[in-house]
Amino acid sequence: MEKDRVRDHAPFTGGFVLAPNSAAFIDNVRRLFPGEDALILALFPPAGEHYRLTVDTMGACRFLGPEGCEIPYEARPYYCRLYPFWVVGREVTFFDSATCLARREERTLSRMLKCFDTNKASVTDLYGRLRLAWGLPPARGAHKVNKGF
């Protein structure tokens, strides 16, 4: 679903590649969604494949241009729109990534949210839509996803 949405708005050649569900990939997804191991393994079986954004030899996203992402914001994959934020339980948090420029400049959640001109409700909504797009049910106790895909 996300691949189709991106292609509708940014019909560049390429952009996606099939990648194997490696042990490292599955482990990373399981860490993103703790306690949902069985569901993650059903969605991403070890012998299966998943689509991912194409990257160049330096690891940069195919859609990253000189002025940032070339995909219109509303068509970007949910993970890209969420980053560097994430939801754990009902709490909004952010990844502690040394490569994230915003993370290097801002140290608190409130400052990170302000830096990205967003709020906890928007992050939570995007996280809920990401779960649905990836085939995961709404998280227990999660807020209702109100916006369309």
XYZ file of N, CA and C in Angstrom:
447
model
N 0.816 -1.184 0.000
C 0.000 0.000 0.000
C 0.870 1.262 0.000
N 1.891 1.285 0.826
C 2.751 2.474 0.874
C 3.528 2.627 -0.431
N 3.988 1.531 -0.982
C 4.734 1.572 -2.249
C 3.858 2.171 -3.349
N 2.620 1.740 -3.415
C 1.702 2.265 -4.427
C 1.447 3.754 -4.233
N 1.282 4.188 -2.985
C 1.038 5.605 -2.695
C 2.243 6.454 -3.117
N 3.441 5.987 -2.824
C 4.642 6.727 -3.217
C 4.726 6.805 -4.734
N 4.510 5.684 -5.404
C 4.597 5.669 -6.873
C 3.549 6.559 -7.524
N 2.371 6.699 -6.897
C 1.336 7.588 -7.436
C 1.772 9.043 -7.388
N 2.546 9.426 -6.380
C 2.950 10.814 -6.188
C 4.359 11.119 -6.677
N 5.179 10.121 -6.778
C 6.575 10.317 -7.195
C 6.952 9.176 -8.126
N 6.419 9.196 -9.352
C 6.620 8.055 -10.254
C 8.006 8.002 -10.899
N 9.033 8.037 -10.057
C 10.396 7.913 -10.556
C 10.652 6.457 -10.936
N 11.588 6.245 -11.808
C 11.963 4.866 -12.098
C 12.686 4.312 -10.884
N 12.430 3.092 -10.594
C 13.074 2.469 -9.429
C 12.492 3.019 -8.149
N 13.300 3.024 -7.124
C 12.858 3.547 -5.844
C 12.591 2.478 -4.812
N 12.256 1.258 -5.282
C 11.961 0.160 -4.375
C 12.691 -1.094 -4.838
N 13.021 -1.916 -3.883
C 13.690 -3.173 -4.179
C 13.153 -4.228 -3.212
N 13.077 -5.456 -3.693
C 12.717 -6.557 -2.805
C 13.952 -6.966 -2.024
N 13.802 -7.112 -0.735
C 14.917 -7.514 0.127
C 14.498 -8.737 0.926
N 15.435 -9.633 1.194
C 15.090 -10.817 1.987
C 14.801 -10.437 3.441
N 13.920 -11.190 4.052
C 13.649 -11.017 5.482
C 14.789 -11.684 6.252
N 15.911 -11.001 6.303
C 17.094 -11.532 6.985
C 16.851 -11.590 8.487
N 17.681 -12.350 9.160
C 17.582 -12.431 10.617
C 17.759 -11.048 11.246
N 18.669 -10.236 10.713
C 18.898 -8.890 11.246
C 17.670 -8.004 11.032
N 17.049 -8.088 9.859
C 15.845 -7.298 9.586
C 14.726 -7.688 10.548
N 14.486 -8.993 10.672
C 13.418 -9.469 11.553
C 13.695 -9.052 12.994
N 14.937 -9.157 13.425
C 15.287 -8.746 14.786
C 15.010 -7.263 15.002
N 15.335 -6.430 14.017
C 15.082 -4.991 14.134
C 13.581 -4.700 14.228
N 12.783 -5.379 13.413
C 11.334 -5.161 13.457
C 10.776 -5.636 14.797
N 11.272 -6.748 15.292
C 10.816 -7.251 16.598
C 11.149 -6.271 17.716
N 12.300 -5.597 17.623
C 12.653 -4.601 18.639
C 11.779 -3.360 18.542
N 11.308 -3.046 17.332
C 10.402 -1.912 17.168
C 9.030 -2.189 17.773
N 8.637 -3.467 17.757
C 7.317 -3.861 18.249
C 7.480 -4.957 19.297
N 7.982 -4.603 20.486
C 8.223 -5.616 21.519
C 6.930 -6.318 21.940
N 7.071 -7.622 22.193
C 5.928 -8.409 22.635
C 5.035 -8.871 21.504
N 5.400 -8.584 20.267
C 4.581 -8.977 19.124
C 5.352 -9.916 18.190
N 6.226 -10.725 18.779
C 7.107 -11.596 17.997
C 6.359 -12.515 17.043
N 5.318 -13.179 17.510
C 4.597 -14.133 16.664
C 3.996 -13.427 15.447
N 3.417 -12.275 15.658
C 2.823 -11.529 14.561
C 3.894 -11.040 13.585
N 5.006 -10.569 14.109
C 6.101 -10.101 13.248
C 6.611 -11.258 12.386
N 6.786 -12.437 12.981
C 7.260 -13.590 12.212
C 6.238 -14.036 11.173
N 4.947 -13.867 11.454
C 3.918 -14.202 10.472
C 3.938 -13.201 9.310
N 4.155 -11.927 9.615
C 4.187 -10.897 8.577
C 5.484 -10.904 7.784
N 6.577 -11.235 8.450
C 7.904 -11.223 7.824
C 8.600 -12.566 8.060
N 8.127 -13.634 7.420
C 8.724 -14.954 7.647
C 10.181 -14.992 7.168
N 11.028 -15.746 7.842
C 12.448 -15.799 7.485
C 12.731 -16.142 6.024
N 11.882 -16.890 5.380
C 12.119 -17.255 3.977
C 11.487 -16.251 3.012
N 10.851 -15.214 3.530
C 10.130 -14.266 2.686
C 10.950 -13.045 2.300
N 10.246 -12.106 1.675
C 10.854 -10.861 1.229
C 9.919 -9.699 1.567
N 10.487 -8.517 1.576
C 9.715 -7.302 1.797
C 10.264 -6.212 0.882
N 9.421 -5.242 0.567
C 9.903 -4.099 -0.197
C 10.529 -3.087 0.739
N 11.589 -2.458 0.262
C 12.218 -1.367 0.991
C 12.625 -0.310 -0.012
N 12.877 0.882 0.472
C 13.349 1.946 -0.400
C 14.756 1.622 -0.890
N 15.021 1.940 -2.133
C 16.347 1.728 -2.710
C 17.327 2.743 -2.122
N 18.539 2.295 -1.879
C 19.600 3.188 -1.401
C 20.773 3.118 -2.362
N 21.574 4.179 -2.366
C 22.761 4.180 -3.230
C 23.927 3.492 -2.528
N 25.084 3.505 -3.148
C 26.249 2.808 -2.591
C 26.711 3.384 -1.257
N 26.307 4.618 -0.955
C 26.656 5.248 0.320
C 25.560 5.046 1.372
N 24.473 4.382 0.999
C 23.387 4.122 1.933
C 22.318 5.201 1.967
N 22.413 6.191 1.069
C 21.415 7.272 1.027
C 20.180 6.815 0.254
N 19.037 7.218 0.713
C 17.763 6.884 0.073
C 17.728 7.401 -1.361
N 17.170 6.623 -2.246
C 17.029 6.984 -3.663
C 16.246 8.285 -3.839
N 15.334 8.582 -2.920
C 14.487 9.761 -3.027
C 15.077 10.985 -2.323
N 16.278 10.866 -1.787
C 16.901 11.993 -1.108
C 17.616 12.860 -2.129
N 17.128 14.080 -2.294
C 17.723 15.028 -3.229
C 18.516 16.077 -2.490
N 19.060 17.044 -3.216
C 19.872 18.092 -2.590
C 19.100 18.951 -1.594
N 17.780 19.003 -1.725
C 16.956 19.820 -0.822
C 16.135 18.960 0.129
N 16.493 17.692 0.266
C 15.754 16.791 1.147
C 14.965 15.772 0.358
N 13.949 15.217 0.977
C 13.143 14.172 0.356
C 12.371 14.726 -0.834
N 12.402 14.001 -1.950
C 11.716 14.423 -3.163
C 10.265 13.948 -3.205
N 9.872 13.126 -2.263
C 8.495 12.641 -2.218
C 7.665 13.658 -1.440
N 6.504 14.069 -1.964
C 5.660 14.984 -1.191
C 5.363 14.383 0.187
N 5.326 15.228 1.209
C 5.186 14.756 2.587
C 4.036 13.776 2.756
N 2.859 14.094 2.213
C 1.680 13.255 2.421
C 1.788 11.891 1.743
N 2.739 11.712 0.843
C 2.909 10.432 0.157
C 4.092 9.621 0.695
N 4.899 10.211 1.555
C 6.071 9.497 2.078
C 5.652 8.284 2.907
N 6.512 7.262 2.948
C 6.211 6.128 3.832
C 6.049 6.618 5.267
N 5.185 5.949 6.016
C 4.911 6.375 7.390
C 6.165 6.371 8.248
N 7.033 5.380 8.063
C 8.254 5.328 8.866
C 9.082 6.593 8.635
N 9.165 7.030 7.386
C 9.931 8.236 7.063
C 9.295 9.475 7.699
N 7.969 9.534 7.691
C 7.279 10.683 8.292
C 7.417 10.676 9.811
N 7.502 9.498 10.385
C 7.631 9.378 11.838
C 9.026 9.702 12.347
N 10.036 9.289 11.595
C 11.411 9.401 12.065
C 11.756 10.850 12.403
N 12.359 11.106 13.537
C 13.004 10.216 14.502
C 12.104 9.798 15.667
N 10.802 10.017 15.529
C 9.888 9.691 16.628
C 9.418 8.242 16.558
N 8.949 7.743 17.695
C 8.386 6.399 17.787
C 7.428 6.385 18.963
N 6.588 5.369 19.024
C 5.644 5.230 20.120
C 5.913 3.915 20.826
N 6.064 3.981 22.133
C 6.262 2.795 22.968
C 5.129 2.785 23.981
N 4.264 1.780 23.868
C 3.052 1.787 24.688
C 2.182 2.931 24.221
N 1.920 3.865 25.124
C 1.166 5.072 24.748
C 2.045 6.320 24.818
N 3.342 6.103 24.977
C 4.273 7.222 25.132
C 5.027 7.513 23.833
N 5.070 8.774 23.456
C 5.861 9.212 22.312
C 7.292 9.389 22.778
N 8.224 8.901 21.992
C 9.643 9.023 22.299
C 10.374 9.302 20.986
N 11.693 9.278 21.015
C 12.457 9.446 19.780
C 13.699 8.575 19.831
N 14.169 8.214 18.635
C 15.367 7.385 18.533
C 16.583 8.216 18.909
N 17.514 7.602 19.588
C 18.748 8.273 19.983
C 19.813 7.927 18.948
N 19.730 8.575 17.795
C 20.613 8.285 16.674
C 21.654 9.376 16.511
N 22.906 8.984 16.508
C 23.993 9.951 16.348
C 23.993 10.570 14.956
N 23.374 9.906 13.975
C 23.364 10.438 12.609
C 22.209 11.397 12.357
N 21.288 11.515 13.307
C 20.146 12.415 13.142
C 20.563 13.821 13.559
N 20.551 14.731 12.606
C 20.967 16.105 12.881
C 20.081 16.754 13.948
N 18.778 16.543 13.843
C 17.866 17.132 14.842
C 18.174 16.593 16.229
N 18.504 15.316 16.330
C 18.825 14.705 17.628
C 20.098 15.307 18.212
N 21.032 15.651 17.353
C 22.263 16.272 17.832
C 22.019 17.682 18.349
N 21.006 18.358 17.786
C 20.735 19.745 18.175
C 19.711 19.871 19.287
N 18.804 18.929 19.387
C 17.748 18.999 20.394
C 17.856 17.805 21.336
N 17.676 18.023 22.619
C 17.890 16.965 23.613
C 16.616 16.456 24.270
N 15.512 17.199 24.147
C 14.288 16.795 24.833
C 13.187 16.528 23.815
N 12.196 15.749 24.225
C 11.079 15.438 23.342
C 10.337 16.704 22.928
N 10.073 17.586 23.866
C 9.322 18.795 23.514
C 10.071 19.646 22.487
N 11.373 19.726 22.621
C 12.165 20.506 21.652
C 12.233 19.807 20.298
N 12.293 18.462 20.320
C 12.284 17.707 19.058
C 10.955 17.897 18.342
N 9.852 17.810 19.072
C 8.536 17.999 18.464
C 8.428 19.393 17.850
N 8.902 20.396 18.587
C 8.865 21.766 18.090
C 9.740 21.917 16.845
N 10.908 21.298 16.854
C 11.836 21.350 15.724
C 11.177 20.829 14.440
N 10.340 19.793 14.577
C 9.670 19.186 13.429
C 8.260 19.757 13.210
N 7.904 20.773 13.989
C 6.590 21.400 13.891
C 5.473 20.354 13.941
N 5.553 19.489 14.957
C 4.561 18.442 15.136
C 4.190 18.347 16.605
N 3.362 17.386 16.938
C 2.948 17.194 18.325
C 2.729 15.711 18.584
N 2.506 15.361 19.845
C 2.350 13.958 20.210
C 1.160 13.314 19.513
N 0.062 14.039 19.357
C -1.124 13.479 18.712
C -0.837 13.109 17.259
N -0.113 13.960 16.555
C 0.227 13.668 15.156
C 1.167 12.467 15.051
N 2.140 12.393 15.950
C 3.070 11.263 15.963
C 2.308 9.970 16.248
N 1.429 10.005 17.225
C 0.643 8.829 17.580
C -0.251 8.394 16.425
N -0.834 9.354 15.728
C -1.679 9.040 14.576
C -0.857 8.377 13.465
N 0.305 8.938 13.148
C 1.163 8.345 12.122
C 1.593 6.934 12.515
N 1.927 6.741 13.768
C 2.327 5.418 14.251
C 1.175 4.419 14.066
N -0.033 4.837 14.377
C -1.197 3.969 14.185
C -1.403 3.621 12.731
N -1.222 4.592 11.844
C -1.358 4.317 10.410
C -0.236 3.405 9.914
N 0.981 3.585 10.438
C 2.086 2.699 10.071
C 1.748 1.261 10.454
N 1.254 1.054 11.652
C 0.885 -0.290 12.106
C -0.112 -0.925 11.143
N -1.137 -0.185 10.780
C -2.154 -0.726 9.877
C -1.574 -1.024 8.497
N -0.745 -0.116 7.973
C -0.141 -0.312 6.659
C 0.789 -1.526 6.643
N 1.447 -1.800 7.751
C 2.361 -2.939 7.834
C 1.645 -4.240 8.192
N 0.342 -4.183 8.401
C -0.421 -5.383 8.716
C -0.535 -5.689 10.196
N -0.164 -4.734 11.032
C -0.266 -4.914 12.482
C -1.586 -4.335 12.976
N -2.244 -5.002 13.905
C -3.492 -4.441 14.444
C -3.174 -3.225 15.308
N -4.188 -2.412 15.594
C -3.942 -1.286 16.503
C -3.355 -1.793 17.821
N -2.430 -1.035 18.370
C -1.805 -1.415 19.638
C -2.844 -1.371 20.747
N -2.732 -2.279 21.689
C -3.659 -2.315 22.821
C -3.632 -0.980 23.549
N -4.812 -0.404 23.740
C -4.924 0.866 24.445
C -4.546 2.075 23.614
N -4.291 1.867 22.324
C -3.878 2.983 21.473
C -5.051 3.898 21.151
N -4.738 5.121 20.824
C -5.766 6.066 20.411
C -6.265 5.671 19.022
N -7.493 6.010 18.726
C -8.089 5.742 17.420
C -7.351 6.527 16.344
N -7.141 5.881 15.183
C -6.539 6.557 14.040
C -7.665 7.281 13.320
N -7.593 8.589 13.257
C -8.691 9.379 12.713
C -8.508 9.771 11.254
N -7.289 9.846 10.789
C -7.035 10.355 9.453
C -6.992 9.227 8.443
N -7.287 9.554 7.187
C -7.232 8.584 6.109
C -5.810 8.284 5.694
N -5.668 7.270 4.904
C -4.353 6.876 4.418
C -3.951 7.765 3.265
